[in-house]
Amino acid sequence: MNRSSVKELLESDKFLQEIHVKGWVRTFRSNRFIALNDGSTIHNIQCVVDFENTEENLLKRITTGAAVSIQGTLVESAGKGQKVEVQVDTISILGDADPDEVSKTILQPKRHTLEKLREQAHLRIRTNTFSAIMRVRSALSFAVHQYFQNNGFYYVNTPIITGSDAEGAGEMFRVTNFKANEAPLDEAGEVDYTKDFFGKETNLTVSGQLEAETYAMGLGKVYTFGPTFRAENSNTTRHLAEFWMIEPEVAFNDLDANMDLSEDFIKSVLQYVLDNCKDDLQFLEQRLVQEDKSKPQAERSEMRLLEKLHFVVDNNFKRVSYTEAIDILRNSKPNKKKKFKYPVDAWGVDLQSEHERYLVEKHFKCPVILFDYPANIKAFYMRLNEDGKTVRAMDVLFPGIGEMVGGSQREERLDVLQEKMAALGIAEEELWWYLDTRKFGTAVHSGFGLGFERLVLFTTGMSNIRDVIPFPRTPQNAAF
Ligand code: 4AD
Ligand code: MG
């Protein structure tokens, strides 16, 4: 007999049908009612055991966490809270779960803190919260590919090991085959990387942008979706050392077209999960409502999760230049009352997350696209404006998240790019191939990077980025 998923059974109305299902026991009460889950949906299916005709020994092995195989009949349920249930004909235990051992883990059916769940990241996927998050994450990644594939983009796999620092921020993890303390030295006493595996210094990529740009200059519209790595020592709820980034790059797009793309893209993937993850989003919304109850009024969410997602899909993002933003911040209450940790005075300062959050959460109360930043706080590849002091950069800021997207129109003029690199001490020999794209048929082009986990964070209403990726990598933590 074909095996059905719990989801299929719950949606079925073919009563009195013989069925076969496998899953894990969430709870077993009164020696009779199994709540069974197989990951296909947030909901469990109730399986009713005829305990009088079931061997005592077998009944004892139906415990929380055990994997079971059930054959039975799908019937209309008389109980509250479910439409259908399974009358068990035969049950076999595929994998036992010793109750004493289970009681020491998060499999035990009771409320556990998110911190506790993080310590057992290999088991947390058996909880409602994590299965909901990870189904939404999966749907979002499908929606990402669907959006780009439907809009004429090609998926490009840029290298994970690279020899260049795309962001020029130097926050890279070194990749080497040298053993610690055994690295060969050159005449100057420096480590001689010409003798290393790749014959040069290499690192894990911080961004696939530079390689994606070269591909956009041939394929026209491309996107990457892959892991990126940052060795920044930021122990925050928004930073991971290993995260997934989506980077579209489009030939002939200027900054306005880039902003349009980012907004349309984000709205489209959110709409996809609204259409396809209703049960999980409803569960996550309820979770948030419960969590909010334990918080002071001021920290509670103003909107419910679904309302918030609909709000983003239905409203235009506000587009504001850096210069306008500085004016707003300078004249803001928290700035005048010296409530910002970093006071905003002069034009040219980098915006801190407290400033970004003020703009989106207090002032505009919607996603904001900030553009035309001062050149000297942004990366070398951004296109210089006519004013000579700002660049065609854009950041998309989200309530509760801060920076979701960073992008720009790229400097397509060879001489301007060379000057910029020289000023920043970036060697042309390192990026000769990048400069080639400006020599052979250069063109206006733009792109951006969206941190996938920040998108999942926003969509699920979770508050710590460690809870939206299966096995988070953060400073001092690479467990599992
Ligand atoms: O703003 P970033 O550094 O931009 C770039 O890397 C560009 N090369 C992208 C491009 O134009 N193609 O990073 C892009 C996004 C950020 O807006 C943020 O959402 C996310 O990546 N991000 C992180 N997410 C989690 N943990 C971190 N440590 C992150 N650093 C950046
Ligand atoms: Mg950025």
Short mmCIF file of C-alpha atoms and ligand atoms in Angstrom, two decimals:
data_model
loop_
_atom_site.label_atom_id
_atom_site.label_comp_id
_atom_site.label_asym_id
_atom_site.label_seq_id
_atom_site.Cartn_x
_atom_site.Cartn_y
_atom_site.Cartn_z
CA MET A 1 0.00 0.00 0.00
CA ASN A 2 1.25 3.48 -0.84
CA ARG A 3 2.35 5.50 2.13
CA SER A 4 0.57 8.82 2.66
CA SER A 5 1.93 11.88 4.36
CA VAL A 6 0.15 13.29 7.39
CA LYS A 7 -0.67 16.36 5.31
CA GLU A 8 -2.35 14.29 2.61
CA LEU A 9 -4.40 12.40 5.17
CA LEU A 10 -5.54 15.56 6.95
CA GLU A 11 -6.66 17.04 3.65
CA SER A 12 -8.36 13.85 2.48
CA ASP A 13 -12.06 13.15 2.69
CA LYS A 14 -11.87 9.56 1.43
CA PHE A 15 -13.22 8.08 4.63
CA LEU A 16 -13.02 4.36 5.38
CA GLN A 17 -9.96 4.21 3.20
CA GLU A 18 -7.15 1.85 4.17
CA ILE A 19 -4.07 3.96 4.75
CA HIS A 20 -0.39 3.63 5.58
CA VAL A 21 1.54 6.37 7.38
CA LYS A 22 4.92 6.72 9.07
CA GLY A 23 6.10 9.38 11.46
CA TRP A 24 7.24 10.28 14.94
CA VAL A 25 5.08 10.12 18.05
CA ARG A 26 4.65 13.60 19.51
CA THR A 27 2.49 12.43 22.41
CA PHE A 28 0.65 9.29 23.43
CA ARG A 29 -2.18 9.76 25.91
CA SER A 30 -4.58 7.44 27.71
CA ASN A 31 -2.81 4.44 26.16
CA ARG A 32 -4.90 5.28 23.14
CA PHE A 33 -4.34 8.54 21.28
CA ILE A 34 -1.15 9.05 19.30
CA ALA A 35 -0.41 12.52 17.99
CA LEU A 36 1.69 11.67 14.95
CA ASN A 37 3.83 14.07 12.94
CA ASP A 38 6.00 13.42 9.89
CA GLY A 39 7.17 16.96 9.06
CA SER A 40 4.77 17.38 6.13
CA THR A 41 2.63 19.87 8.06
CA ILE A 42 2.47 21.72 11.36
CA HIS A 43 -0.56 19.62 12.28
CA ASN A 44 -0.46 16.17 13.83
CA ILE A 45 -2.80 13.40 12.87
CA GLN A 46 -4.54 11.58 15.69
CA CYS A 47 -4.13 7.82 15.48
CA VAL A 48 -6.39 5.82 17.78
CA VAL A 49 -5.00 2.57 19.13
CA ASP A 50 -7.29 -0.28 20.11
CA PHE A 51 -5.39 -0.89 23.34
CA GLU A 52 -7.47 -3.85 24.40
CA ASN A 53 -6.30 -5.77 21.38
CA THR A 54 -2.73 -4.54 21.38
CA GLU A 55 0.07 -6.32 23.13
CA GLU A 56 1.14 -4.67 26.41
CA ASN A 57 4.78 -4.77 25.32
CA LEU A 58 4.05 -2.94 22.11
CA LEU A 59 1.93 -0.29 23.84
CA LYS A 60 4.84 0.49 26.14
CA ARG A 61 7.05 1.23 23.19
CA ILE A 62 4.71 3.89 21.79
CA THR A 63 6.47 6.82 23.41
CA THR A 64 7.22 10.43 22.59
CA GLY A 65 9.96 10.58 19.97
CA ALA A 66 9.58 7.01 18.68
CA ALA A 67 9.34 6.40 14.94
CA VAL A 68 6.34 4.28 14.03
CA SER A 69 4.65 2.75 11.02
CA ILE A 70 0.88 2.58 11.07
CA GLN A 71 -1.67 0.86 8.88
CA GLY A 72 -5.27 1.64 9.54
CA THR A 73 -8.47 3.25 8.39
CA LEU A 74 -9.10 6.92 7.81
CA VAL A 75 -12.32 7.92 9.59
CA GLU A 76 -14.21 11.06 10.43
CA SER A 77 -13.17 12.19 13.86
CA ALA A 78 -15.64 12.49 16.70
CA GLY A 79 -13.13 14.41 18.80
CA LYS A 80 -12.69 18.16 18.84
CA GLY A 81 -9.95 19.89 16.89
CA GLN A 82 -9.62 17.51 13.98
CA LYS A 83 -11.70 16.50 11.01
CA VAL A 84 -10.17 13.08 10.46
CA GLU A 85 -8.28 10.49 12.43
CA VAL A 86 -6.76 7.08 11.89
CA GLN A 87 -8.12 3.92 13.44
CA VAL A 88 -5.01 1.86 13.92
CA ASP A 89 -5.10 -1.74 12.62
CA THR A 90 -1.43 -2.50 12.96
CA ILE A 91 1.38 -0.47 14.41
CA SER A 92 5.06 -1.28 14.39
CA ILE A 93 7.88 0.54 16.10
CA LEU A 94 10.56 1.52 13.62
CA GLY A 95 12.79 3.22 16.15
CA ASP A 96 12.36 3.28 19.92
CA ALA A 97 12.87 6.38 22.05
CA ASP A 98 13.64 5.60 25.68
CA PRO A 99 11.43 7.89 27.82
CA ASP A 100 14.20 8.41 30.39
CA GLU A 101 16.55 9.63 27.68
CA VAL A 102 13.83 11.66 25.98
CA SER A 103 13.05 13.47 29.22
CA LYS A 104 16.56 14.94 29.13
CA THR A 105 16.02 16.41 25.67
CA ILE A 106 13.85 19.03 24.02
CA LEU A 107 11.76 16.20 22.55
CA GLN A 108 9.91 16.19 25.83
CA PRO A 109 6.57 17.82 25.01
CA LYS A 110 6.65 21.03 27.01
CA ARG A 111 7.69 24.63 26.46
CA HIS A 112 11.45 25.02 26.04
CA THR A 113 13.36 28.28 25.69
CA LEU A 114 14.84 29.09 22.29
CA GLU A 115 18.27 29.07 23.94
CA LYS A 116 17.70 25.50 25.08
CA LEU A 117 16.53 24.50 21.60
CA ARG A 118 19.70 25.99 20.12
CA GLU A 119 21.80 23.69 22.28
CA GLN A 120 20.01 20.73 20.68
CA ALA A 121 19.86 22.09 17.15
CA HIS A 122 19.88 18.54 15.78
CA LEU A 123 16.60 17.76 17.57
CA ARG A 124 14.83 21.10 17.41
CA ILE A 125 13.46 20.31 13.96
CA ARG A 126 11.04 17.94 15.75
CA THR A 127 9.36 20.92 17.43
CA ASN A 128 6.43 22.84 15.95
CA THR A 129 8.30 26.12 15.94
CA PHE A 130 11.32 24.85 14.03
CA SER A 131 9.46 22.70 11.58
CA ALA A 132 7.29 25.73 10.75
CA ILE A 133 10.33 28.01 10.32
CA MET A 134 12.17 25.51 8.14
CA ARG A 135 9.17 24.85 5.90
CA VAL A 136 8.80 28.61 5.41
CA ARG A 137 12.54 28.87 4.73
CA SER A 138 12.27 26.15 2.10
CA ALA A 139 9.27 27.83 0.47
CA LEU A 140 11.10 31.15 0.41
CA SER A 141 14.10 29.66 -1.35
CA PHE A 142 11.84 28.07 -3.93
CA ALA A 143 10.14 31.45 -4.41
CA VAL A 144 13.53 33.10 -4.91
CA HIS A 145 14.40 30.77 -7.78
CA GLN A 146 10.91 30.98 -9.20
CA TYR A 147 10.97 34.79 -9.24
CA PHE A 148 14.26 35.01 -11.08
CA GLN A 149 13.60 32.12 -13.43
CA ASN A 150 10.23 33.63 -14.38
CA ASN A 151 11.86 36.98 -15.04
CA GLY A 152 14.62 35.93 -17.42
CA PHE A 153 17.49 35.61 -14.94
CA TYR A 154 20.11 32.84 -15.07
CA TYR A 155 21.31 31.13 -11.92
CA VAL A 156 25.08 31.43 -11.59
CA ASN A 157 27.25 29.56 -9.11
CA THR A 158 30.10 31.82 -8.08
CA PRO A 159 33.14 30.34 -6.29
CA ILE A 160 33.17 29.75 -2.57
CA ILE A 161 36.95 29.82 -2.37
CA THR A 162 38.22 33.09 -3.80
CA GLY A 163 41.40 35.10 -4.01
CA SER A 164 39.72 38.48 -3.79
CA ASP A 165 38.00 40.52 -1.11
CA ALA A 166 34.80 41.62 -2.84
CA GLU A 167 33.76 44.04 -0.14
CA GLY A 168 37.23 45.33 0.70
CA ALA A 169 36.28 45.00 4.32
CA GLY A 170 38.88 42.36 5.16
CA GLU A 171 36.50 40.22 7.19
CA MET A 172 37.50 36.95 5.58
CA PHE A 173 38.18 33.41 6.69
CA ARG A 174 41.53 32.24 5.38
CA VAL A 175 41.59 28.99 3.40
CA THR A 176 44.95 27.25 3.66
CA ASN A 177 46.42 23.78 3.59
CA PHE A 178 49.36 24.79 5.76
CA LYS A 179 49.51 23.25 9.19
CA ALA A 180 49.61 25.75 12.03
CA ASN A 181 53.23 26.63 12.87
CA GLU A 182 54.51 24.73 9.84
CA ALA A 183 53.79 27.30 7.14
CA PRO A 184 56.86 27.94 4.97
CA LEU A 185 58.26 31.46 5.19
CA ASP A 186 59.70 33.59 2.41
CA GLU A 187 62.92 35.59 2.55
CA ALA A 188 61.16 38.44 4.34
CA GLY A 189 59.91 36.04 7.02
CA GLU A 190 56.30 36.21 5.83
CA VAL A 191 54.18 33.12 5.19
CA ASP A 192 54.90 32.01 1.61
CA TYR A 193 51.50 31.37 0.09
CA THR A 194 53.00 30.58 -3.30
CA LYS A 195 53.70 27.17 -1.73
CA ASP A 196 50.11 26.75 -0.53
CA PHE A 197 47.50 24.64 -2.32
CA PHE A 198 46.34 27.39 -4.71
CA GLY A 199 49.72 29.11 -4.94
CA LYS A 200 48.25 32.26 -3.47
CA GLU A 201 46.31 33.58 -0.51
CA THR A 202 42.72 32.41 -0.61
CA ASN A 203 39.65 32.88 1.56
CA LEU A 204 36.00 31.95 1.81
CA THR A 205 33.92 34.35 -0.24
CA VAL A 206 32.21 37.31 1.43
CA SER A 207 30.11 37.94 -1.70
CA GLY A 208 29.79 36.54 -5.21
CA GLN A 209 29.20 40.01 -6.64
CA LEU A 210 32.40 40.60 -8.58
CA GLU A 211 32.17 37.27 -10.39
CA ALA A 212 28.41 37.76 -10.90
CA GLU A 213 29.15 41.14 -12.54
CA THR A 214 31.35 39.44 -15.14
CA TYR A 215 28.52 37.02 -15.89
CA ALA A 216 25.92 39.78 -16.13
CA MET A 217 28.14 41.31 -18.83
CA GLY A 218 27.46 38.25 -20.98
CA LEU A 219 24.22 36.70 -19.82
CA GLY A 220 22.49 40.01 -19.11
CA LYS A 221 20.49 39.06 -16.03
CA VAL A 222 21.96 36.70 -13.46
CA TYR A 223 21.55 35.83 -9.81
CA THR A 224 23.50 33.86 -7.24
CA PHE A 225 22.07 32.11 -4.21
CA GLY A 226 24.74 30.55 -2.07
CA PRO A 227 26.67 30.57 1.17
CA THR A 228 28.86 33.53 2.09
CA PHE A 229 31.18 33.97 5.03
CA ARG A 230 32.12 36.89 7.24
CA ALA A 231 34.72 36.75 9.98
CA GLU A 232 33.32 39.85 11.64
CA ASN A 233 33.19 39.47 15.39
CA SER A 234 29.57 40.65 15.65
CA ASN A 235 27.69 38.74 18.28
CA THR A 236 24.28 40.16 17.45
CA THR A 237 20.84 38.75 16.69
CA ARG A 238 21.32 39.83 13.02
CA HIS A 239 24.78 38.46 12.16
CA LEU A 240 26.02 35.03 11.21
CA ALA A 241 29.55 34.02 10.25
CA GLU A 242 28.04 31.79 7.55
CA PHE A 243 24.90 33.00 5.81
CA TRP A 244 23.15 32.60 2.48
CA MET A 245 23.05 35.52 0.11
CA ILE A 246 20.99 36.19 -2.98
CA GLU A 247 22.75 38.46 -5.45
CA PRO A 248 21.05 39.52 -8.68
CA GLU A 249 23.13 41.51 -11.16
CA VAL A 250 21.66 43.13 -14.27
CA ALA A 251 23.37 44.66 -17.28
CA PHE A 252 21.92 48.03 -18.36
CA ASN A 253 20.01 48.56 -15.07
CA ASP A 254 20.61 51.88 -13.35
CA LEU A 255 20.02 52.50 -9.64
CA ASP A 256 16.31 53.24 -10.07
CA ALA A 257 15.79 49.96 -11.90
CA ASN A 258 17.80 48.26 -9.15
CA MET A 259 15.51 49.68 -6.48
CA ASP A 260 12.46 48.58 -8.47
CA LEU A 261 13.89 45.09 -8.76
CA SER A 262 14.62 44.77 -5.04
CA GLU A 263 11.15 45.94 -4.09
CA ASP A 264 9.34 43.78 -6.62
CA PHE A 265 11.45 40.75 -5.69
CA ILE A 266 10.84 41.02 -1.95
CA LYS A 267 7.10 41.56 -2.42
CA SER A 268 6.89 38.62 -4.77
CA VAL A 269 8.58 36.10 -2.45
CA LEU A 270 6.52 37.31 0.52
CA GLN A 271 3.34 36.90 -1.52
CA TYR A 272 4.44 33.36 -2.35
CA VAL A 273 4.70 32.35 1.30
CA LEU A 274 1.43 34.12 2.13
CA ASP A 275 -0.19 31.96 -0.54
CA ASN A 276 1.60 28.71 0.25
CA CYS A 277 2.50 28.61 3.94
CA LYS A 278 -0.76 29.63 5.59
CA ASP A 279 -0.77 27.03 8.39
CA ASP A 280 2.85 27.62 9.33
CA LEU A 281 2.48 31.41 9.27
CA GLN A 282 -0.63 31.19 11.41
CA PHE A 283 1.24 29.02 13.89
CA LEU A 284 4.17 31.46 13.93
CA GLU A 285 1.80 34.39 14.38
CA GLN A 286 0.30 32.71 17.46
CA ARG A 287 3.78 31.97 18.77
CA LEU A 288 4.60 35.67 18.48
CA VAL A 289 1.40 36.67 20.24
CA GLN A 290 2.35 34.41 23.15
CA GLU A 291 5.93 35.69 23.20
CA ASP A 292 4.72 39.29 23.18
CA LYS A 293 2.63 38.69 26.28
CA SER A 294 5.80 38.28 28.30
CA LYS A 295 7.26 41.55 27.00
CA PRO A 296 6.74 45.13 28.20
CA GLN A 297 4.13 47.00 26.13
CA ALA A 298 6.71 49.16 24.36
CA GLU A 299 8.54 46.12 22.95
CA ARG A 300 5.48 44.32 21.62
CA SER A 301 4.91 44.11 17.88
CA GLU A 302 2.55 46.74 16.57
CA MET A 303 1.19 44.44 13.90
CA ARG A 304 0.46 40.75 13.87
CA LEU A 305 2.71 38.66 11.64
CA LEU A 306 0.29 38.18 8.72
CA GLU A 307 -0.82 41.79 8.86
CA LYS A 308 2.81 42.87 8.74
CA LEU A 309 3.56 40.68 5.72
CA HIS A 310 0.47 41.93 3.90
CA PHE A 311 1.44 45.50 4.74
CA VAL A 312 4.84 45.07 3.08
CA VAL A 313 3.35 43.44 -0.01
CA ASP A 314 0.63 46.09 -0.39
CA ASN A 315 2.56 49.31 0.22
CA ASN A 316 5.35 51.11 -1.60
CA PHE A 317 8.75 51.18 0.02
CA LYS A 318 9.74 54.73 0.90
CA ARG A 319 12.78 55.95 -1.09
CA VAL A 320 14.93 58.47 0.72
CA SER A 321 18.40 59.84 -0.04
CA TYR A 322 21.13 59.61 2.57
CA THR A 323 21.18 63.41 2.76
CA GLU A 324 17.43 63.60 3.49
CA ALA A 325 17.81 60.81 6.05
CA ILE A 326 20.58 62.70 7.85
CA ASP A 327 18.33 65.77 8.05
CA ILE A 328 15.50 63.70 9.53
CA LEU A 329 17.83 62.07 12.04
CA ARG A 330 19.54 65.32 13.00
CA ASN A 331 16.20 66.90 13.84
CA SER A 332 14.75 63.81 15.48
CA LYS A 333 13.70 63.69 19.13
CA PRO A 334 16.16 60.99 20.20
CA ASN A 335 19.01 62.94 18.61
CA LYS A 336 18.05 66.21 20.28
CA LYS A 337 17.54 64.46 23.61
CA LYS A 338 20.89 62.69 23.15
CA LYS A 339 19.25 59.28 23.22
CA PHE A 340 21.32 57.88 20.32
CA LYS A 341 24.51 56.13 21.32
CA TYR A 342 26.05 57.68 18.20
CA PRO A 343 24.72 61.25 17.86
CA VAL A 344 24.04 62.41 14.31
CA ASP A 345 25.69 65.74 13.60
CA ALA A 346 27.74 66.05 10.44
CA TRP A 347 26.86 64.87 6.94
CA GLY A 348 29.06 61.91 6.04
CA VAL A 349 28.75 59.74 9.16
CA ASP A 350 27.89 56.09 8.68
CA LEU A 351 24.41 55.15 9.85
CA GLN A 352 24.26 52.85 12.86
CA SER A 353 21.48 50.33 13.30
CA GLU A 354 19.84 52.57 15.93
CA HIS A 355 19.50 55.26 13.21
CA GLU A 356 18.20 52.82 10.60
CA ARG A 357 15.67 51.48 13.05
CA TYR A 358 14.50 54.95 14.01
CA LEU A 359 13.89 55.74 10.33
CA VAL A 360 11.91 52.59 9.52
CA GLU A 361 10.21 51.90 12.85
CA LYS A 362 9.47 55.36 14.20
CA HIS A 363 9.61 57.85 11.35
CA PHE A 364 8.40 56.13 8.18
CA LYS A 365 6.87 52.98 9.68
CA CYS A 366 7.48 51.00 6.48
CA PRO A 367 10.40 49.52 4.53
CA VAL A 368 12.75 52.27 3.38
CA ILE A 369 15.28 52.35 0.55
CA LEU A 370 18.12 54.71 1.39
CA PHE A 371 20.27 55.75 -1.57
CA ASP A 372 23.15 58.01 -2.64
CA TYR A 373 25.43 57.44 0.32
CA PRO A 374 28.72 59.27 0.91
CA ALA A 375 31.41 57.61 -1.22
CA ASN A 376 33.88 57.13 1.61
CA ILE A 377 31.64 54.88 3.73
CA LYS A 378 30.84 52.50 0.85
CA ALA A 379 32.71 49.87 -1.18
CA PHE A 380 35.09 50.69 -4.05
CA TYR A 381 32.89 49.40 -6.89
CA MET A 382 29.96 51.80 -6.46
CA ARG A 383 29.30 54.39 -9.13
CA LEU A 384 30.38 57.91 -8.29
CA ASN A 385 27.69 60.57 -8.68
CA GLU A 386 28.20 63.87 -10.51
CA ASP A 387 28.58 65.64 -7.14
CA GLY A 388 31.87 63.77 -6.68
CA LYS A 389 31.08 62.89 -3.07
CA THR A 390 28.18 60.43 -3.13
CA VAL A 391 27.82 57.03 -4.77
CA ARG A 392 24.84 55.25 -6.31
CA ALA A 393 24.43 52.94 -3.33
CA MET A 394 21.17 51.64 -1.89
CA ASP A 395 20.25 49.84 1.31
CA VAL A 396 16.79 48.40 1.89
CA LEU A 397 15.89 48.75 5.57
CA PHE A 398 13.16 46.72 7.23
CA PRO A 399 11.29 47.22 10.50
CA GLY A 400 12.68 44.99 13.23
CA ILE A 401 15.53 43.85 10.99
CA GLY A 402 17.49 46.87 9.83
CA GLU A 403 19.48 46.26 6.66
CA MET A 404 17.91 43.55 4.52
CA VAL A 405 19.55 44.49 1.22
CA GLY A 406 22.75 46.26 0.22
CA GLY A 407 23.36 47.11 -3.40
CA SER A 408 24.42 49.69 -5.95
CA GLN A 409 24.85 50.78 -9.50
CA ARG A 410 28.41 49.73 -10.34
CA GLU A 411 31.19 52.01 -11.50
CA GLU A 412 31.37 51.16 -15.19
CA ARG A 413 33.99 53.79 -16.16
CA LEU A 414 37.44 52.20 -16.23
CA ASP A 415 39.39 55.33 -15.35
CA VAL A 416 37.15 56.28 -12.41
CA LEU A 417 37.31 52.72 -11.08
CA GLN A 418 41.10 52.60 -11.39
CA GLU A 419 41.43 55.90 -9.56
CA LYS A 420 39.19 54.67 -6.76
CA MET A 421 41.11 51.42 -6.40
CA ALA A 422 44.41 53.27 -6.31
CA ALA A 423 43.09 55.61 -3.63
CA LEU A 424 42.03 52.64 -1.51
CA GLY A 425 45.23 50.67 -2.14
CA ILE A 426 43.50 47.85 -4.00
CA ALA A 427 46.05 46.26 -6.35
CA GLU A 428 45.01 46.14 -10.02
CA GLU A 429 46.86 42.83 -10.44
CA GLU A 430 44.41 41.24 -8.01
CA LEU A 431 41.34 42.41 -9.93
CA TRP A 432 42.66 42.54 -13.54
CA TRP A 433 39.80 40.29 -14.64
CA TYR A 434 37.23 42.58 -13.03
CA LEU A 435 38.75 45.59 -14.77
CA ASP A 436 38.58 43.72 -18.09
CA THR A 437 34.76 43.96 -18.01
CA ARG A 438 35.24 47.75 -18.11
CA LYS A 439 37.63 47.47 -21.05
CA PHE A 440 35.54 45.29 -23.33
CA GLY A 441 32.06 46.65 -23.89
CA THR A 442 31.49 48.21 -20.52
CA ALA A 443 27.93 49.19 -19.68
CA VAL A 444 25.82 50.58 -16.90
CA HIS A 445 24.87 47.72 -14.56
CA SER A 446 23.51 47.24 -11.07
CA GLY A 447 22.80 44.61 -8.47
CA PHE A 448 22.26 43.93 -4.83
CA GLY A 449 22.73 41.35 -2.12
CA LEU A 450 19.93 40.17 0.12
CA GLY A 451 20.77 38.28 3.30
CA PHE A 452 18.50 35.26 3.09
CA GLU A 453 18.37 34.66 6.86
CA ARG A 454 17.28 38.25 7.45
CA LEU A 455 14.42 37.65 5.03
CA VAL A 456 13.48 34.43 6.86
CA LEU A 457 13.73 36.30 10.16
CA PHE A 458 11.27 38.94 8.96
CA THR A 459 8.90 36.42 7.41
CA THR A 460 8.71 34.14 10.44
CA GLY A 461 8.62 36.89 13.07
CA MET A 462 11.53 35.30 14.91
CA SER A 463 13.95 37.62 16.64
CA ASN A 464 17.28 35.82 16.58
CA ILE A 465 19.01 34.93 13.31
CA ARG A 466 20.37 31.76 14.97
CA ASP A 467 16.83 30.42 14.89
CA VAL A 468 16.22 30.63 11.15
CA ILE A 469 19.17 28.58 9.87
CA PRO A 470 19.52 24.89 10.79
CA PHE A 471 23.03 25.01 12.27
CA PRO A 472 24.14 28.59 12.95
CA ARG A 473 27.79 29.57 12.79
CA THR A 474 28.67 32.47 15.10
CA PRO A 475 31.80 33.56 17.00
CA GLN A 476 32.85 30.77 19.39
CA ASN A 477 30.20 28.44 18.05
CA ALA A 478 30.42 25.83 15.32
CA ALA A 479 28.68 22.96 17.09
CA PHE A 480 27.11 20.20 15.00
O1 4AD B 1 25.66 44.88 2.40
P1 4AD B 1 26.49 43.68 2.05
O2 4AD B 1 27.81 43.54 2.71
O3 4AD B 1 26.66 43.77 0.46
C1 4AD B 1 27.42 42.95 -0.32
O4 4AD B 1 28.02 41.98 0.04
C2 4AD B 1 27.31 43.29 -1.79
N1 4AD B 1 28.47 42.70 -2.48
C3 4AD B 1 26.01 42.78 -2.34
C4 4AD B 1 25.80 43.10 -3.79
O5 4AD B 1 25.66 44.25 -4.13
N2 4AD B 1 25.77 42.10 -4.64
O6 4AD B 1 25.66 42.34 2.29
C5 4AD B 1 24.41 42.17 1.65
C6 4AD B 1 23.37 41.69 2.64
C7 4AD B 1 23.11 42.65 3.78
O7 4AD B 1 22.21 43.65 3.41
C8 4AD B 1 22.53 41.71 4.83
O8 4AD B 1 21.17 41.45 4.56
C9 4AD B 1 23.30 40.44 4.58
O9 4AD B 1 23.82 40.50 3.28
N3 4AD B 1 24.41 40.27 5.53
C10 4AD B 1 24.40 39.40 6.55
N4 4AD B 1 23.45 38.53 6.96
C11 4AD B 1 23.74 37.76 8.04
N5 4AD B 1 24.91 37.81 8.71
C12 4AD B 1 25.89 38.68 8.33
N6 4AD B 1 27.06 38.71 8.98
C13 4AD B 1 25.65 39.52 7.20
N7 4AD B 1 26.37 40.46 6.55
C14 4AD B 1 25.59 40.90 5.54
MG MG B 2 25.70 46.54 3.60
#
